Amino acid sequence: MMLDQYAVIGNPISHSQSPRIHAIFAQQTSQSMEYSAILAPLDQFKITVMQFIQQSGRGMNVTVPFKLEAYQIATRLTERASLAQAVNTLKFENNEILGDNTDGIGLIHDITRNLTVDLAAKRILLIGAGGASRGVIMPLLQQKPFRLVIANRTFEKAKTLQQQFKYYGNITACDFDNLSNQAFDIVINATSASLQNTFPDIPACIFAEDSLAYDMMYHAEPTAFLRFAQQCGVSRLADGIGMLVEQAAESFYVWRNVRPETQSVIAILKSQTYMSRSTHPNQASNSK
Ligand code: ATR
């Protein structure tokens, strides 16, 4: 009998950690399934998904650059995918394509469970107003922070997000110049700046000594954003490896209704990533 098939789909995809993560989850929870990586040509996302469904495909993770297309081909969306306007998890069942988004809850689980930082009543700064930022706003607001500020190099994009989510909590938008004289308990970098080994032009004063600085990207070396936070005196630093594993765990739960244990998997990935320092000096990643 053919095992249930799962895959991560993207372009590029060869660097993906997802097959490894899900193989560990499957072994750990005794699930009979196979998980592979599929490279879809840039103009053939939908047809590649349809072929996968015909070959006993039960679910997919979706990564760059297909999260918007995945949102569009879904025949049903979860509320969190609908609000994120992006899909990172597809589930194929009863002739239906369910689109979900587990990125936001992955971030929340990493911060609150793994880093044991409570978000309730905290001052949170979210830097960036692209897809990565949009996907985490609602889950952050559901934690009932004191306030959530979205800061972006291009102010209008932050304002658009603020307008969309203003009914769900205390959320404001600003540009980097207007961050002076504001300090935050949690500062999250959701920009793609780390991919260019740089960081947003934010003032040092946004950090308090006991702030958590969190970069949704990860890299063998600390990202430029985390190095900047450290120079500003911040000691609590985290990169996106925990979020990567936690979003995978949530997808696994969506598909199999079983929750894998994540801490040991995060430890494996961290040791592997940080060990590769000499071979990948300049390649930050946020991708599955
Ligand atoms: P993603 O889907 O990964 O969020 P995106 O939609 O292209 O990618 O958005 C990238 C985000 O990173 C944007 O907020 C972008 O700022 P702009 O809206 O001003 O372009 C931000 N970004 C990228 N490089 C940056 C840099 N060097 N400094 C500050 N912000 C940067």
Coordinates of C-alpha atoms and ligand atoms in Angstrom, one line a residue:
M1 CA 0.0 0.0 0.0
M2 CA 1.3 3.5 -0.9
L3 CA 2.1 5.7 2.1
D4 CA 0.4 9.0 2.5
Q5 CA 2.5 11.6 0.5
Y6 CA 3.5 15.0 1.7
A7 CA 5.9 17.5 0.2
V8 CA 7.3 21.0 0.4
I9 CA 7.0 22.9 -2.8
G10 CA 9.0 26.0 -3.8
N11 CA 11.6 27.4 -6.2
P12 CA 14.4 27.1 -5.2
I13 CA 13.9 24.1 -2.9
S14 CA 17.1 22.1 -2.6
H15 CA 18.2 23.9 0.6
S16 CA 14.9 23.1 2.3
Q17 CA 15.0 21.7 5.8
S18 CA 11.4 20.6 5.8
P19 CA 11.9 17.0 4.6
R20 CA 14.4 16.4 7.4
I21 CA 12.1 18.0 10.0
H22 CA 9.0 16.1 9.0
A23 CA 10.9 12.8 8.7
I24 CA 11.9 13.2 12.4
F25 CA 8.3 14.2 13.3
A26 CA 7.0 11.1 11.5
Q27 CA 9.4 8.8 13.2
Q28 CA 8.8 10.3 16.6
T29 CA 5.0 10.0 16.3
S30 CA 5.0 6.6 14.4
Q31 CA 3.1 8.1 11.4
S32 CA 3.3 6.1 8.2
M33 CA 4.0 8.8 5.6
E34 CA 6.6 10.1 3.2
Y35 CA 7.7 13.7 2.8
S36 CA 9.7 15.0 -0.2
A37 CA 10.8 18.3 -1.7
I38 CA 9.3 19.4 -5.1
L39 CA 10.8 22.1 -7.3
A40 CA 7.9 23.7 -9.2
P41 CA 8.7 25.7 -12.4
L42 CA 7.8 29.4 -11.6
D43 CA 4.9 29.3 -14.0
Q44 CA 3.6 25.8 -13.1
F45 CA 2.7 25.9 -9.4
K46 CA -0.9 24.9 -9.8
I47 CA -0.3 22.0 -12.3
T48 CA 2.5 20.7 -10.1
V49 CA 0.1 20.7 -7.1
M50 CA -2.6 18.9 -9.1
Q51 CA -0.2 16.2 -10.2
F52 CA 0.9 15.7 -6.6
I53 CA -2.8 15.3 -5.5
Q54 CA -3.3 12.6 -8.2
Q55 CA -0.2 10.7 -6.9
S56 CA -1.7 10.2 -3.4
G57 CA -0.6 13.6 -2.2
R58 CA -2.3 14.5 1.2
G59 CA -0.7 17.8 2.0
M60 CA 2.0 20.3 1.1
N61 CA 4.1 23.0 2.7
V62 CA 4.4 26.0 0.4
T63 CA 7.4 28.3 0.4
V64 CA 8.9 31.1 -1.6
P65 CA 7.6 32.3 -4.1
F66 CA 4.3 30.4 -4.1
K67 CA 2.4 31.4 -0.9
L68 CA 0.1 33.8 -2.7
E69 CA -0.7 31.3 -5.4
A70 CA -1.4 28.7 -2.8
Y71 CA -3.8 31.1 -1.2
Q72 CA -5.5 31.6 -4.6
I73 CA -5.9 27.9 -5.5
A74 CA -7.3 26.9 -2.1
T75 CA -11.0 26.0 -2.2
R76 CA -11.4 26.6 1.5
L77 CA -9.3 28.8 3.8
T78 CA -8.8 28.8 7.5
E79 CA -9.4 32.2 9.2
R80 CA -5.6 32.6 9.9
A81 CA -4.8 32.0 6.2
S82 CA -7.5 34.4 5.1
L83 CA -6.2 37.2 7.4
A84 CA -2.6 36.5 6.3
Q85 CA -3.6 36.5 2.7
A86 CA -1.0 33.8 2.2
V87 CA -0.9 30.0 2.5
N88 CA 2.0 27.9 3.7
T89 CA 0.1 24.7 4.3
L90 CA -2.2 22.8 2.0
K91 CA -4.3 19.8 3.0
F92 CA -6.0 17.7 0.3
E93 CA -9.1 15.9 1.6
N94 CA -12.6 15.1 0.3
N95 CA -12.0 16.8 -3.1
E96 CA -11.1 20.0 -1.2
I97 CA -7.9 22.0 -1.1
L98 CA -7.7 23.5 2.4
G99 CA -5.3 26.5 2.7
D100 CA -3.9 27.2 6.1
N101 CA -1.1 29.4 7.4
T102 CA 1.0 28.1 10.3
D103 CA 3.7 30.8 10.2
G104 CA 2.1 33.0 12.8
I105 CA 1.4 30.3 15.4
G106 CA 4.9 29.0 14.8
L107 CA 6.3 32.4 15.8
I108 CA 4.0 32.6 18.9
H109 CA 4.9 29.0 20.0
D110 CA 8.6 29.7 19.7
I111 CA 8.5 32.9 21.7
T112 CA 6.0 31.9 24.4
R113 CA 6.9 28.2 24.8
N114 CA 10.5 27.8 23.8
L115 CA 11.8 31.2 24.8
T116 CA 9.3 31.4 27.6
V117 CA 8.6 35.0 26.9
D118 CA 5.0 36.1 27.6
L119 CA 3.5 38.5 25.0
A120 CA 0.5 39.6 27.0
A121 CA 0.6 43.3 28.0
K122 CA 4.0 43.7 26.3
R123 CA 5.2 46.5 24.0
I124 CA 5.9 44.7 20.7
L125 CA 7.7 46.2 17.6
L126 CA 7.3 44.4 14.3
I127 CA 9.7 45.7 11.7
G128 CA 8.6 45.1 8.1
A129 CA 5.3 45.2 6.2
G130 CA 5.7 42.4 3.6
G131 CA 4.2 39.0 3.6
A132 CA 6.2 37.7 6.5
S133 CA 4.9 40.5 8.7
R134 CA 1.3 40.2 7.6
G135 CA 1.2 36.5 8.5
V136 CA 2.1 37.1 12.2
I137 CA 0.1 40.2 13.0
M138 CA -3.2 38.5 14.0
P139 CA -1.5 35.8 16.1
L140 CA 0.5 38.5 17.9
L141 CA -2.6 40.6 18.6
Q142 CA -4.4 37.5 19.9
Q143 CA -1.7 37.4 22.7
K144 CA -3.1 40.8 23.9
P145 CA 0.0 42.9 23.9
F146 CA -0.1 46.3 25.4
R147 CA 0.5 47.6 22.0
L148 CA 1.9 46.4 18.6
V149 CA 3.8 48.9 16.5
I150 CA 4.5 48.1 12.8
A151 CA 7.4 50.0 11.5
N152 CA 8.5 49.9 7.9
R153 CA 11.0 51.7 5.6
T154 CA 8.0 52.5 3.3
F155 CA 5.5 53.9 5.7
E156 CA 2.4 53.5 3.5
K157 CA 2.7 49.7 3.6
A158 CA 2.8 49.7 7.4
K159 CA -0.2 52.0 7.4
T160 CA -2.1 49.6 5.1
L161 CA -1.5 46.7 7.5
Q162 CA -2.5 48.8 10.5
Q163 CA -5.8 49.7 8.8
Q164 CA -6.5 46.1 8.0
F165 CA -5.9 44.8 11.5
K166 CA -7.0 47.8 13.6
Y167 CA -10.2 46.1 14.7
Y168 CA -8.3 43.3 16.3
G169 CA -6.2 45.1 18.9
N170 CA -4.0 48.1 19.7
I171 CA -1.9 48.5 16.6
T172 CA -0.1 51.5 15.2
A173 CA 2.1 52.2 12.2
C174 CA 5.2 54.3 11.8
D175 CA 8.3 54.8 9.8
F176 CA 11.8 54.3 11.3
D177 CA 12.3 58.0 12.0
N178 CA 9.4 58.0 14.4
L179 CA 10.7 55.2 16.5
S180 CA 12.9 57.5 18.5
N181 CA 11.9 57.8 22.2
Q182 CA 10.1 54.5 22.1
A183 CA 11.4 51.3 23.8
F184 CA 9.9 47.8 23.3
D185 CA 9.9 44.6 25.2
I186 CA 10.0 42.5 22.1
V187 CA 11.5 43.6 18.7
I188 CA 10.8 41.3 15.8
N189 CA 12.6 41.7 12.5
A190 CA 10.2 40.5 9.7
T191 CA 12.1 42.3 6.9
S192 CA 14.1 40.5 4.3
A193 CA 17.1 42.7 5.1
S194 CA 19.1 39.8 6.6
L195 CA 19.1 38.1 3.2
Q196 CA 21.4 41.0 2.1
N197 CA 23.4 40.7 5.4
T198 CA 22.1 44.1 6.5
F199 CA 19.4 45.3 8.9
P200 CA 16.7 48.0 9.0
D201 CA 17.8 51.5 9.8
I202 CA 16.3 51.6 13.3
P203 CA 17.5 53.6 16.3
A204 CA 19.3 51.9 19.1
C205 CA 17.0 53.3 21.7
I206 CA 14.2 50.9 20.8
F207 CA 15.8 48.2 22.8
A208 CA 15.6 48.0 26.6
E209 CA 18.2 45.9 28.4
D210 CA 15.8 43.0 28.9
S211 CA 14.2 43.2 25.5
L212 CA 14.0 40.1 23.3
A213 CA 15.4 40.7 19.8
Y214 CA 13.9 38.2 17.4
D215 CA 14.9 37.7 13.7
M216 CA 12.5 35.6 11.7
M217 CA 15.5 34.8 9.4
Y218 CA 18.3 32.5 10.5
H219 CA 21.9 32.1 9.5
A220 CA 25.0 30.2 10.6
E221 CA 26.3 33.5 12.1
P222 CA 24.0 35.9 14.1
T223 CA 22.2 38.0 11.5
A224 CA 23.1 41.7 11.1
F225 CA 19.9 42.7 13.0
L226 CA 20.9 40.4 16.0
R227 CA 24.4 41.8 16.0
F228 CA 23.0 45.3 16.1
A229 CA 20.7 44.4 19.0
Q230 CA 23.7 42.9 20.8
Q231 CA 25.7 46.1 20.3
C232 CA 22.7 48.0 21.9
G233 CA 23.1 45.8 25.0
V234 CA 20.4 43.2 24.3
S235 CA 21.2 39.8 25.7
R236 CA 18.1 37.9 24.7
L237 CA 18.5 37.1 21.0
A238 CA 16.7 34.6 18.9
D239 CA 16.7 33.7 15.2
G240 CA 14.1 32.0 13.1
I241 CA 15.1 28.3 13.5
G242 CA 12.6 27.8 16.3
M243 CA 9.8 29.4 14.2
L244 CA 10.8 27.1 11.3
V245 CA 10.4 24.0 13.4
E246 CA 7.2 25.2 15.2
Q247 CA 5.4 26.1 11.9
A248 CA 6.3 22.7 10.6
A249 CA 4.9 21.1 13.8
E250 CA 1.6 23.0 13.4
S251 CA 1.4 21.8 9.7
F252 CA 2.0 18.3 10.9
Y253 CA -0.8 18.6 13.4
V254 CA -3.1 20.0 10.7
W255 CA -2.4 17.0 8.5
R256 CA -2.1 14.1 11.0
N257 CA -3.9 15.4 14.1
V258 CA -0.8 14.5 16.2
R259 CA 1.5 17.0 17.8
P260 CA 5.2 16.3 17.5
E261 CA 7.8 17.2 20.1
T262 CA 9.8 20.2 18.8
Q263 CA 12.6 21.1 21.3
S264 CA 14.9 18.2 20.3
V265 CA 14.3 19.0 16.6
I266 CA 15.2 22.6 17.2
A267 CA 18.4 21.5 19.0
I268 CA 19.4 19.3 16.1
L269 CA 18.8 22.0 13.5
K270 CA 20.6 24.6 15.5
S271 CA 23.7 22.5 16.0
Q272 CA 23.7 21.7 12.3
T273 CA 23.2 25.3 11.2
Y274 CA 25.7 26.9 13.5
M275 CA 28.2 24.1 12.8
S276 CA 28.1 25.1 9.1
R277 CA 29.6 28.5 9.8
S278 CA 32.7 28.0 7.7
T279 CA 30.9 26.6 4.7
H280 CA 27.9 29.1 4.5
P281 CA 29.3 32.4 5.7
N282 CA 26.7 34.7 4.1
Q283 CA 23.5 32.9 3.4
A284 CA 20.7 33.9 5.7
S285 CA 17.4 32.0 5.2
N286 CA 13.8 32.2 6.3
S287 CA 12.7 29.5 4.0
K288 CA 11.3 26.0 4.7
Ligands
ATR1 P1 8.3 39.0 2.6 O1 7.2 38.4 1.9 O2 9.5 38.1 3.0 O3 7.9 39.8 3.8 P2 8.4 41.3 0.9 O4 6.9 41.3 0.8 O5 9.3 41.6 -0.3 O6 9.0 40.0 1.6 O7 8.7 42.4 2.0 C1 10.0 42.7 2.4 C2 10.0 43.6 3.6 O8 11.4 43.8 4.1 C3 9.4 45.0 3.4 O9 8.8 45.4 4.6 C4 10.7 45.8 3.0 O10 10.5 47.2 3.3 P3 9.9 48.1 2.1 O11 8.4 47.8 2.2 O12 10.2 49.5 2.5 O13 10.5 47.6 0.8 C5 11.6 45.2 4.0 N1 13.1 45.4 3.7 C6 13.8 44.7 2.9 N2 15.1 45.1 2.9 C7 15.2 46.1 3.8 C8 16.2 46.9 4.3 N3 17.5 46.8 3.8 N4 15.9 47.8 5.3 C9 14.7 47.9 5.7 N5 13.6 47.2 5.3 C10 13.9 46.3 4.4

